[in-house]
């Protein structure tokens, strides 16, 4: 019933009945595999389990219970991806279409991470910091954070570089820290598209530098 409503693009109705169903479940029932759709990564997650939602908050607060009943790599993948999407949306401003940036909102997200039992809290907090830099429209700060930490990101989360490059294209054509970011990607990434992208950027930068020096 719930998933069907989202498939039919009746998203508001889907949200309402998903919230009602969530409220009917006890703690033991919420973490069962058959109810993972309330928390997992899918089309409907955009409406019911993004960072800041009730469902996602529950997932972070009950992380250890979830990985006892669901595949750890699936749960971890959902969490990593949720914070990456948050950072990506904030870098491009999409996250703030319906409300202005509020530092307090992101401090709540940081507290949520710090109070969880998720092991790799540092990566999540870096992604939140990147999101905050996006909200503050501080391109250099976002670039420095990515340059300093992207080498320790999961392979999937390294793709945030694409969004940072787009931000620079729109806001700062000096592309701050893009060289440093590219250097890290070329040694750490296994994503052929990301590697090719950074190789082309590096070659373009080298060519431009040569012309300037001539």
Short mmCIF file of C-alpha atoms in Angstrom, two decimals:
data_model
loop_
_atom_site.label_atom_id
_atom_site.label_comp_id
_atom_site.label_asym_id
_atom_site.label_seq_id
_atom_site.Cartn_x
_atom_site.Cartn_y
_atom_site.Cartn_z
CA UNK A 1 0.00 0.00 0.00
CA UNK A 2 2.69 2.51 1.05
CA UNK A 3 5.14 1.67 -1.73
CA UNK A 4 2.32 1.57 -4.24
CA UNK A 5 1.38 5.17 -3.44
CA UNK A 6 4.95 6.30 -4.11
CA UNK A 7 5.03 4.32 -7.37
CA UNK A 8 1.86 6.14 -8.37
CA UNK A 9 3.63 9.43 -7.49
CA UNK A 10 1.09 10.13 -4.75
CA UNK A 11 3.99 11.27 -2.60
CA UNK A 12 2.14 13.30 0.04
CA UNK A 13 -0.32 10.49 0.62
CA UNK A 14 2.58 8.05 0.75
CA UNK A 15 4.33 10.20 3.35
CA UNK A 16 1.23 10.36 5.51
CA UNK A 17 0.50 6.65 5.56
CA UNK A 18 4.21 5.83 5.99
CA UNK A 19 4.27 8.09 9.07
CA UNK A 20 1.12 6.45 10.39
CA UNK A 21 2.57 2.97 9.85
CA UNK A 22 5.86 3.98 11.51
CA UNK A 23 3.91 5.15 14.56
CA UNK A 24 2.12 1.81 14.86
CA UNK A 25 5.35 -0.21 15.02
CA UNK A 26 7.20 -0.95 18.24
CA UNK A 27 11.00 -0.81 18.44
CA UNK A 28 11.49 -4.50 17.69
CA UNK A 29 9.27 -4.30 14.64
CA UNK A 30 10.89 -1.17 13.20
CA UNK A 31 14.31 -2.80 12.80
CA UNK A 32 13.03 -5.93 11.05
CA UNK A 33 14.08 -6.45 7.40
CA UNK A 34 10.48 -6.29 6.18
CA UNK A 35 10.28 -2.70 7.44
CA UNK A 36 13.65 -1.56 6.06
CA UNK A 37 11.79 0.23 3.25
CA UNK A 38 10.95 2.91 5.83
CA UNK A 39 14.66 3.70 6.19
CA UNK A 40 16.52 2.33 3.16
CA UNK A 41 17.72 3.87 -0.09
CA UNK A 42 15.04 4.03 -2.77
CA UNK A 43 12.77 6.50 -4.57
CA UNK A 44 10.55 6.92 -1.51
CA UNK A 45 13.53 7.68 0.74
CA UNK A 46 13.48 11.19 -0.71
CA UNK A 47 10.19 11.70 1.13
CA UNK A 48 10.54 9.62 4.30
CA UNK A 49 14.16 8.92 5.24
CA UNK A 50 16.52 11.74 4.31
CA UNK A 51 18.79 13.39 6.89
CA UNK A 52 16.56 15.44 9.18
CA UNK A 53 13.55 13.14 8.89
CA UNK A 54 12.01 11.25 11.80
CA UNK A 55 12.84 7.93 10.16
CA UNK A 56 16.48 8.78 9.58
CA UNK A 57 16.84 10.07 13.12
CA UNK A 58 15.49 6.76 14.37
CA UNK A 59 17.94 4.87 12.16
CA UNK A 60 20.92 6.75 13.57
CA UNK A 61 19.71 6.40 17.17
CA UNK A 62 19.15 2.63 16.79
CA UNK A 63 22.05 1.83 14.49
CA UNK A 64 23.28 -1.22 16.42
CA UNK A 65 19.81 -2.77 16.42
CA UNK A 66 19.48 -2.25 12.67
CA UNK A 67 22.76 -3.98 11.81
CA UNK A 68 21.73 -6.97 13.93
CA UNK A 69 18.69 -7.56 11.74
CA UNK A 70 19.79 -6.14 8.37
CA UNK A 71 22.97 -6.42 6.30
CA UNK A 72 25.54 -4.04 7.81
CA UNK A 73 26.82 -2.97 4.39
CA UNK A 74 23.28 -2.01 3.37
CA UNK A 75 22.67 0.03 6.53
CA UNK A 76 26.09 1.69 6.31
CA UNK A 77 25.56 2.42 2.62
CA UNK A 78 22.30 4.16 3.36
CA UNK A 79 23.89 6.33 6.05
CA UNK A 80 26.95 7.29 4.00
CA UNK A 81 24.81 8.12 0.98
CA UNK A 82 22.34 10.18 2.99
CA UNK A 83 25.06 12.54 4.24
CA UNK A 84 26.70 12.69 0.81
CA UNK A 85 23.37 13.72 -0.73
CA UNK A 86 22.94 16.34 1.99
CA UNK A 87 26.36 17.82 1.20
CA UNK A 88 25.73 17.71 -2.55
CA UNK A 89 22.37 19.47 -2.25
CA UNK A 90 23.85 22.14 0.01
CA UNK A 91 26.81 22.78 -2.30
CA UNK A 92 24.46 23.51 -5.19
CA UNK A 93 21.87 25.32 -3.05
CA UNK A 94 19.05 22.87 -3.76
CA UNK A 95 18.64 22.06 -0.07
CA UNK A 96 17.72 25.66 0.69
CA UNK A 97 14.99 26.14 -1.90
CA UNK A 98 12.23 26.04 0.71
CA UNK A 99 14.04 27.40 3.76
CA UNK A 100 17.12 29.54 4.47
CA UNK A 101 20.40 28.18 5.81
CA UNK A 102 20.43 27.77 9.58
CA UNK A 103 23.60 26.75 11.38
CA UNK A 104 21.49 25.40 14.23
CA UNK A 105 19.88 22.83 11.93
CA UNK A 106 23.28 21.38 11.03
CA UNK A 107 24.50 21.43 14.61
CA UNK A 108 21.56 19.12 15.35
CA UNK A 109 22.76 16.79 12.58
CA UNK A 110 26.26 16.77 14.09
CA UNK A 111 24.89 15.94 17.53
CA UNK A 112 22.87 13.12 15.99
CA UNK A 113 26.05 11.65 14.49
CA UNK A 114 28.10 12.09 17.64
CA UNK A 115 25.48 10.37 19.78
CA UNK A 116 25.12 7.42 17.41
CA UNK A 117 27.04 4.14 17.47
CA UNK A 118 28.10 4.50 13.83
CA UNK A 119 31.82 3.83 13.61
CA UNK A 120 32.98 6.28 10.92
CA UNK A 121 31.66 9.44 12.52
CA UNK A 122 34.53 11.54 11.18
CA UNK A 123 33.47 11.12 7.54
CA UNK A 124 29.87 12.00 8.33
CA UNK A 125 30.94 15.08 10.26
CA UNK A 126 33.17 16.20 7.37
CA UNK A 127 30.21 15.85 4.99
CA UNK A 128 28.08 17.92 7.36
CA UNK A 129 30.86 20.54 7.48
CA UNK A 130 30.94 20.61 3.67
CA UNK A 131 27.15 21.03 3.68
CA UNK A 132 27.50 23.95 6.10
CA UNK A 133 30.15 25.55 3.91
CA UNK A 134 27.70 25.25 1.04
CA UNK A 135 25.00 26.92 3.11
CA UNK A 136 27.43 29.70 3.99
CA UNK A 137 28.42 30.00 0.30
CA UNK A 138 32.06 29.56 1.30
CA UNK A 139 33.57 27.84 -1.73
CA UNK A 140 37.14 27.84 -0.42
CA UNK A 141 36.12 26.31 2.89
CA UNK A 142 34.23 23.54 1.11
CA UNK A 143 37.20 22.91 -1.18
CA UNK A 144 39.69 22.76 1.69
CA UNK A 145 37.52 20.27 3.55
CA UNK A 146 37.19 18.04 0.50
CA UNK A 147 40.89 18.29 -0.35
CA UNK A 148 41.88 17.36 3.20
CA UNK A 149 39.49 14.44 3.61
CA UNK A 150 38.32 13.03 0.27
CA UNK A 151 41.11 10.44 0.33
CA UNK A 152 39.49 8.77 3.33
CA UNK A 153 35.97 8.86 1.90
CA UNK A 154 34.21 5.74 0.70
CA UNK A 155 34.57 5.19 -3.03
CA UNK A 156 30.96 6.26 -3.63
CA UNK A 157 31.30 9.39 -1.51
CA UNK A 158 34.32 10.56 -3.51
CA UNK A 159 31.87 11.47 -6.27
CA UNK A 160 31.05 14.63 -4.31
CA UNK A 161 33.96 16.09 -6.29
CA UNK A 162 31.66 16.42 -9.31
CA UNK A 163 29.29 18.64 -7.32
CA UNK A 164 32.13 20.72 -5.92
CA UNK A 165 33.44 21.32 -9.44
CA UNK A 166 29.96 22.44 -10.52
CA UNK A 167 29.82 24.81 -7.54
CA UNK A 168 33.16 26.31 -8.60
CA UNK A 169 31.94 26.66 -12.19
CA UNK A 170 29.01 28.71 -10.92
CA UNK A 171 30.63 30.65 -8.07
CA UNK A 172 34.45 30.73 -8.24
CA UNK A 173 36.19 30.09 -11.55
CA UNK A 174 39.58 29.91 -9.81
CA UNK A 175 38.49 26.41 -8.71
CA UNK A 176 40.09 26.62 -5.24
CA UNK A 177 41.74 23.37 -4.07
CA UNK A 178 40.64 21.54 -7.21
CA UNK A 179 44.25 20.66 -8.07
CA UNK A 180 44.81 19.18 -4.61
CA UNK A 181 41.51 17.31 -4.83
CA UNK A 182 42.39 15.93 -8.25
CA UNK A 183 45.80 14.76 -7.03
CA UNK A 184 44.14 12.79 -4.25
CA UNK A 185 41.50 11.30 -6.52
CA UNK A 186 44.12 10.11 -9.00
CA UNK A 187 45.82 8.10 -6.27
CA UNK A 188 42.80 6.94 -4.27
CA UNK A 189 39.73 6.58 -6.48
CA UNK A 190 38.66 3.45 -8.36
CA UNK A 191 35.89 5.26 -10.22
CA UNK A 192 37.03 5.42 -13.86
CA UNK A 193 34.72 8.34 -14.65
CA UNK A 194 35.97 10.37 -11.68
CA UNK A 195 39.59 9.52 -12.51
CA UNK A 196 39.11 10.55 -16.13
CA UNK A 197 37.43 13.78 -15.01
CA UNK A 198 40.33 14.68 -12.70
CA UNK A 199 42.95 13.69 -15.28
CA UNK A 200 41.35 16.05 -17.79
CA UNK A 201 41.23 18.83 -15.19
CA UNK A 202 44.91 18.30 -14.33
CA UNK A 203 45.92 18.36 -18.01
CA UNK A 204 43.88 21.49 -18.58
CA UNK A 205 45.50 23.15 -15.57
CA UNK A 206 48.99 22.16 -16.74
CA UNK A 207 48.28 23.51 -20.21
CA UNK A 208 46.98 26.80 -18.83
CA UNK A 209 50.02 27.16 -16.56
CA UNK A 210 52.38 26.56 -19.48
CA UNK A 211 50.70 29.25 -21.57
CA UNK A 212 50.93 31.74 -18.70
CA UNK A 213 54.64 31.00 -18.22
CA UNK A 214 55.53 31.39 -21.90
#
